CSV table of C-alpha atoms in Angstrom, one decimal:
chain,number,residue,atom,x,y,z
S,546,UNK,CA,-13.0,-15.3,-19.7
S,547,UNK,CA,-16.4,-15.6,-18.1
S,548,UNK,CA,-17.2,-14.8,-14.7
S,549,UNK,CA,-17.5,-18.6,-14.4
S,550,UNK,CA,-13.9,-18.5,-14.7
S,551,UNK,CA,-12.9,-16.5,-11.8
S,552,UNK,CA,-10.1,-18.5,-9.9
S,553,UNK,CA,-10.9,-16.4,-6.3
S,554,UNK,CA,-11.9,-17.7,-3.2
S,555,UNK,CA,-15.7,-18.5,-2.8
S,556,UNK,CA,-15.7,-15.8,0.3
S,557,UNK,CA,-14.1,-13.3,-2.4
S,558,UNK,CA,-16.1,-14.2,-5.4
S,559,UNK,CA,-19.2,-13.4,-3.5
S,560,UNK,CA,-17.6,-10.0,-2.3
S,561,UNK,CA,-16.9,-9.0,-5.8
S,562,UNK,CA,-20.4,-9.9,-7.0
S,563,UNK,CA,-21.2,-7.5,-4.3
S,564,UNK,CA,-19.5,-4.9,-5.2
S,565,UNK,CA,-20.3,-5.7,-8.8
S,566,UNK,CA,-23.9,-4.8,-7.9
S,567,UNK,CA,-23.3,-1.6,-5.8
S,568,UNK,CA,-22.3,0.2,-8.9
S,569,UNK,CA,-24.3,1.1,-11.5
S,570,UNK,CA,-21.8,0.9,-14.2
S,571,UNK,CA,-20.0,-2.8,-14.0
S,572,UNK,CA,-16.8,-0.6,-15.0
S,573,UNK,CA,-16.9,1.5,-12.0
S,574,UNK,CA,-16.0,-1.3,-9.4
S,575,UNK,CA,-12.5,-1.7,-11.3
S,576,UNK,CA,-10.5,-0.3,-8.1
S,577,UNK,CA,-12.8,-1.9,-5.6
S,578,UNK,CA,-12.1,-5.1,-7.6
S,579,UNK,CA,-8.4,-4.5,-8.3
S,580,UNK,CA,-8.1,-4.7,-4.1
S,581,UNK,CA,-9.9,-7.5,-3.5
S,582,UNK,CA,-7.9,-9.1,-6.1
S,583,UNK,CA,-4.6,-8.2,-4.3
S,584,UNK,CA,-6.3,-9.2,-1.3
S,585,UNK,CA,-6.8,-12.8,-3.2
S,586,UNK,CA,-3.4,-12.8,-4.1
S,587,UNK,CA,-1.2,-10.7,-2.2
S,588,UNK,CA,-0.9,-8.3,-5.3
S,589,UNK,CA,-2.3,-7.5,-8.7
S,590,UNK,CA,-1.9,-10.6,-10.8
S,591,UNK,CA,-1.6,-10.5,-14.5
S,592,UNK,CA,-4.5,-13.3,-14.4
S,593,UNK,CA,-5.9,-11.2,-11.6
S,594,UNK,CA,-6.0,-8.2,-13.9
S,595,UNK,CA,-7.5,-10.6,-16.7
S,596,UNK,CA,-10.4,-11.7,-13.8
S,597,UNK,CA,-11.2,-7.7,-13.0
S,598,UNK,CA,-11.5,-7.4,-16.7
S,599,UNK,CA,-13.9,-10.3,-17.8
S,600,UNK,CA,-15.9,-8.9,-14.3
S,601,UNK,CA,-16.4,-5.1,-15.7
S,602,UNK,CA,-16.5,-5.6,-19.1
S,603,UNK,CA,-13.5,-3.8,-19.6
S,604,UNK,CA,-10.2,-4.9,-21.4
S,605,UNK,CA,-6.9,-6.1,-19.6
S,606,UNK,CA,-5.0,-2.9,-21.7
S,607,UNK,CA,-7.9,-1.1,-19.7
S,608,UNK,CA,-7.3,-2.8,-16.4
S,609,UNK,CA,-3.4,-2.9,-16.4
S,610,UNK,CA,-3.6,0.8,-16.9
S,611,UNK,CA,-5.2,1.9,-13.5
S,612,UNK,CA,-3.0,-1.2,-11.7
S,613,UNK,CA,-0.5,0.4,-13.4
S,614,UNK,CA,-1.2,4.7,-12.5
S,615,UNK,CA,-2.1,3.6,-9.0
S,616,UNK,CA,1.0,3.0,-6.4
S,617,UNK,CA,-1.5,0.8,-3.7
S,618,UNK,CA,-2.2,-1.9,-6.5
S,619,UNK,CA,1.3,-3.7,-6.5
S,620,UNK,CA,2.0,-6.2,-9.1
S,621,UNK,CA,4.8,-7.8,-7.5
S,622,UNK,CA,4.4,-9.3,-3.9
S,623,UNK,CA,5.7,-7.5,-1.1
S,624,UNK,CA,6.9,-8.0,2.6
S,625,UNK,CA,4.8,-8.2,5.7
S,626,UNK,CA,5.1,-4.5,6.0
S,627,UNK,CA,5.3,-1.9,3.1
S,628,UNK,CA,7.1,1.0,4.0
S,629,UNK,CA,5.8,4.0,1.9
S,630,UNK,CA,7.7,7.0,2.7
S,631,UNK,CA,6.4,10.4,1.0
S,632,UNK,CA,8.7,12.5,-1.5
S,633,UNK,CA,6.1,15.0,-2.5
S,634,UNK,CA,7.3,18.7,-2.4
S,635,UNK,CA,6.7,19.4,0.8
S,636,UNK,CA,8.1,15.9,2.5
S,637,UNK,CA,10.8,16.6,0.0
S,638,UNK,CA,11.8,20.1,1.4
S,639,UNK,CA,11.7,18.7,5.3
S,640,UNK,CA,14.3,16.0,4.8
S,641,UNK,CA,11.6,13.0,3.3
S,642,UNK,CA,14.9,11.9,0.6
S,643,UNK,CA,16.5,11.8,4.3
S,644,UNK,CA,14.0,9.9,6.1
S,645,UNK,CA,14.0,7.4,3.1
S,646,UNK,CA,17.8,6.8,2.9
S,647,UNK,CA,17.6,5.9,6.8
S,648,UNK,CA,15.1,3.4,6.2
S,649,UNK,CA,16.8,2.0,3.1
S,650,UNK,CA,19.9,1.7,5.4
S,651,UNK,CA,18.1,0.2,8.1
S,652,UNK,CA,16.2,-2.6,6.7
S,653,UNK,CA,18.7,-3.2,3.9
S,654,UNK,CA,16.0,-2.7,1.4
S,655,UNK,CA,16.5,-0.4,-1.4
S,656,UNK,CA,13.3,1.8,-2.8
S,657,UNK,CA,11.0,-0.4,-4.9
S,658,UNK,CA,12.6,-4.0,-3.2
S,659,UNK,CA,12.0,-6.2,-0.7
S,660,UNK,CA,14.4,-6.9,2.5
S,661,UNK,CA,16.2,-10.6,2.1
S,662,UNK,CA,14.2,-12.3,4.7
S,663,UNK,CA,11.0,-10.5,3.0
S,664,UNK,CA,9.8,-8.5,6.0
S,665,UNK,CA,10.5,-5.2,4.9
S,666,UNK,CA,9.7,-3.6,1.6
S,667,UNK,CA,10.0,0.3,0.8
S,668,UNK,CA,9.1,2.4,-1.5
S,669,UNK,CA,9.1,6.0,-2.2
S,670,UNK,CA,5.2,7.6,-2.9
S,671,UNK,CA,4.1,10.6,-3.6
S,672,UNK,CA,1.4,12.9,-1.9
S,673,UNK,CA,0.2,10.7,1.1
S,674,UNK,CA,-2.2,13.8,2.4
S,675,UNK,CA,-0.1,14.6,5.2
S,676,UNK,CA,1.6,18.3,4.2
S,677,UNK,CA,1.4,19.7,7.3
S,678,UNK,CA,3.0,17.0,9.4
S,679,UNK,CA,5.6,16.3,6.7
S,680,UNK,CA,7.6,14.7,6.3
S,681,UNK,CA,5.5,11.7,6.4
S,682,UNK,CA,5.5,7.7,6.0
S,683,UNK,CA,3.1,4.8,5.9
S,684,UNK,CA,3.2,1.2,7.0
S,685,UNK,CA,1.2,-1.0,5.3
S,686,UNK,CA,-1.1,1.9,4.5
S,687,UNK,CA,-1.4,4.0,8.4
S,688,UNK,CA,0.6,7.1,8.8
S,689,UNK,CA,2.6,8.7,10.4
S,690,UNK,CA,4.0,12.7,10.5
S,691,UNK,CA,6.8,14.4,11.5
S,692,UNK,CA,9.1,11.6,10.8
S,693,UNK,CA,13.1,12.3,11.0
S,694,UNK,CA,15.7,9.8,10.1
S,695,UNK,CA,16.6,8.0,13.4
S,696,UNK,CA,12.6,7.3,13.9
S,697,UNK,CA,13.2,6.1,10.2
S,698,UNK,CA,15.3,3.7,11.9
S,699,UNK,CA,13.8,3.1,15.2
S,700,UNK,CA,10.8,2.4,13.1
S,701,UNK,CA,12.5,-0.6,11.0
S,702,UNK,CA,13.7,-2.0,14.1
S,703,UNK,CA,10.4,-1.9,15.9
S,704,UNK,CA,9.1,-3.5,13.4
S,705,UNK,CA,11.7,-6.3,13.1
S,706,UNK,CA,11.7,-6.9,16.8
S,707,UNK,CA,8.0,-6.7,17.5
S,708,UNK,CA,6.6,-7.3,14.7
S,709,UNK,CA,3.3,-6.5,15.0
S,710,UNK,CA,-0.3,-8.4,13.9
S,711,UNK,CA,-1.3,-4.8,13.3
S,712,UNK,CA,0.0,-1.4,12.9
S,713,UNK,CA,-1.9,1.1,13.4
S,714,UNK,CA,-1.4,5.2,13.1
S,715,UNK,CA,-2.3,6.4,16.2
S,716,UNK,CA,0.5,3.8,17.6
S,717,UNK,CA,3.0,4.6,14.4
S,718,UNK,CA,2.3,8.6,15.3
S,719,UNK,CA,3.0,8.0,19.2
S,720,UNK,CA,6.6,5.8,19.1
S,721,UNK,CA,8.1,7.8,15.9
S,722,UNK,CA,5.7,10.8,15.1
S,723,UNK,CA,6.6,14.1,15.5
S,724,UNK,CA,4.6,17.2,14.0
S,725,UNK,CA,1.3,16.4,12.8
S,726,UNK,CA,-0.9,18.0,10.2
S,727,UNK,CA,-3.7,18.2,12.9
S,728,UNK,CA,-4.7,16.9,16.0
S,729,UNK,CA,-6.3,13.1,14.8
């Protein structure tokens, strides 16, 4: 596949020509790449994948296997917020399997699937960075510590009542955080 061939937006091609030329090495922009392709398309595409490969000069084996090692690059759509709650050892010891069988409860999503009327999906991650304020969580990618099981909850139904443009962590941290790793 040339580049010719690329099936993304003209707004995205020209961002991943840009990003392209920011690295010196064509095959270093495959993560940068792999984004704007699940920007593109709402996740990583196997003809996505193909397009990130024929752009760095790498293969698709090459490709699928950092889509594949990396939990942000999703390969099957997901809902209007993704759920990522944290199972690492130390989420783990403060109740995170807890926290996550709230939330699977609440939005009647199991890990790895998507709610029925594809708002909610969840998923279990490991280390999100936030030890100290553990256990921890992420909606569509901002935190928030010190989460228990009933803000697990609240937090689905906040999210299905208001449903937010945006979430952000400071907000997140302030209507279901509790202990934080450090004053943000």
């Amino acid at each position: 596949m040339s580049p010719n061939a690329i099936t993304w937006s003209p707004a995205n091609q020209d961002r991943a020509k840009t990003l392209l030329e920011t690295y010196p090495d064509r095959r270093s922009a495959v993560m940068p790449l792999l984004y704007l392709a699940s920007l593109e398309h709402g996740h990583v595409t196997d003809d996505a994948q193909r397009e990130v490969a024929a752009l760095t000069g790498l293969t698709t084996a090459q490709v699928q296997s950092v889509a594949s090692f990396y939990t942000m690059y999703k390969r099957d759509g997901v809902g209007r917020y993704l759920v990522s709650v944290c199972t690492s050892i130390s989420c783990w010891l403060l109740g995170a399997d807890d926290v996550l069988a709230a939330i699977e409860d609440e939005s009647g999503a199991p890990d790895g699937e998507t709610s029925d009327d594809g708002l909610l999906s969840v998923e279990h991650v490991e280390c999100i960075g936030a030890c100290g304020g553990a256990p921890a969580l992420q909606v569509n990618y901002q935190m928030a510590e010190g989460i228990t099981p009933d803000k697990g909850r609240e937090l689905c139904r906040w999210l299905r009542d208001a449903e937010p443009d945006v979430v952000l962590s400071d907000e997140l941290q302030q209507l279901f955080g509790g202990r934080r790793s450090f004053d943000w």
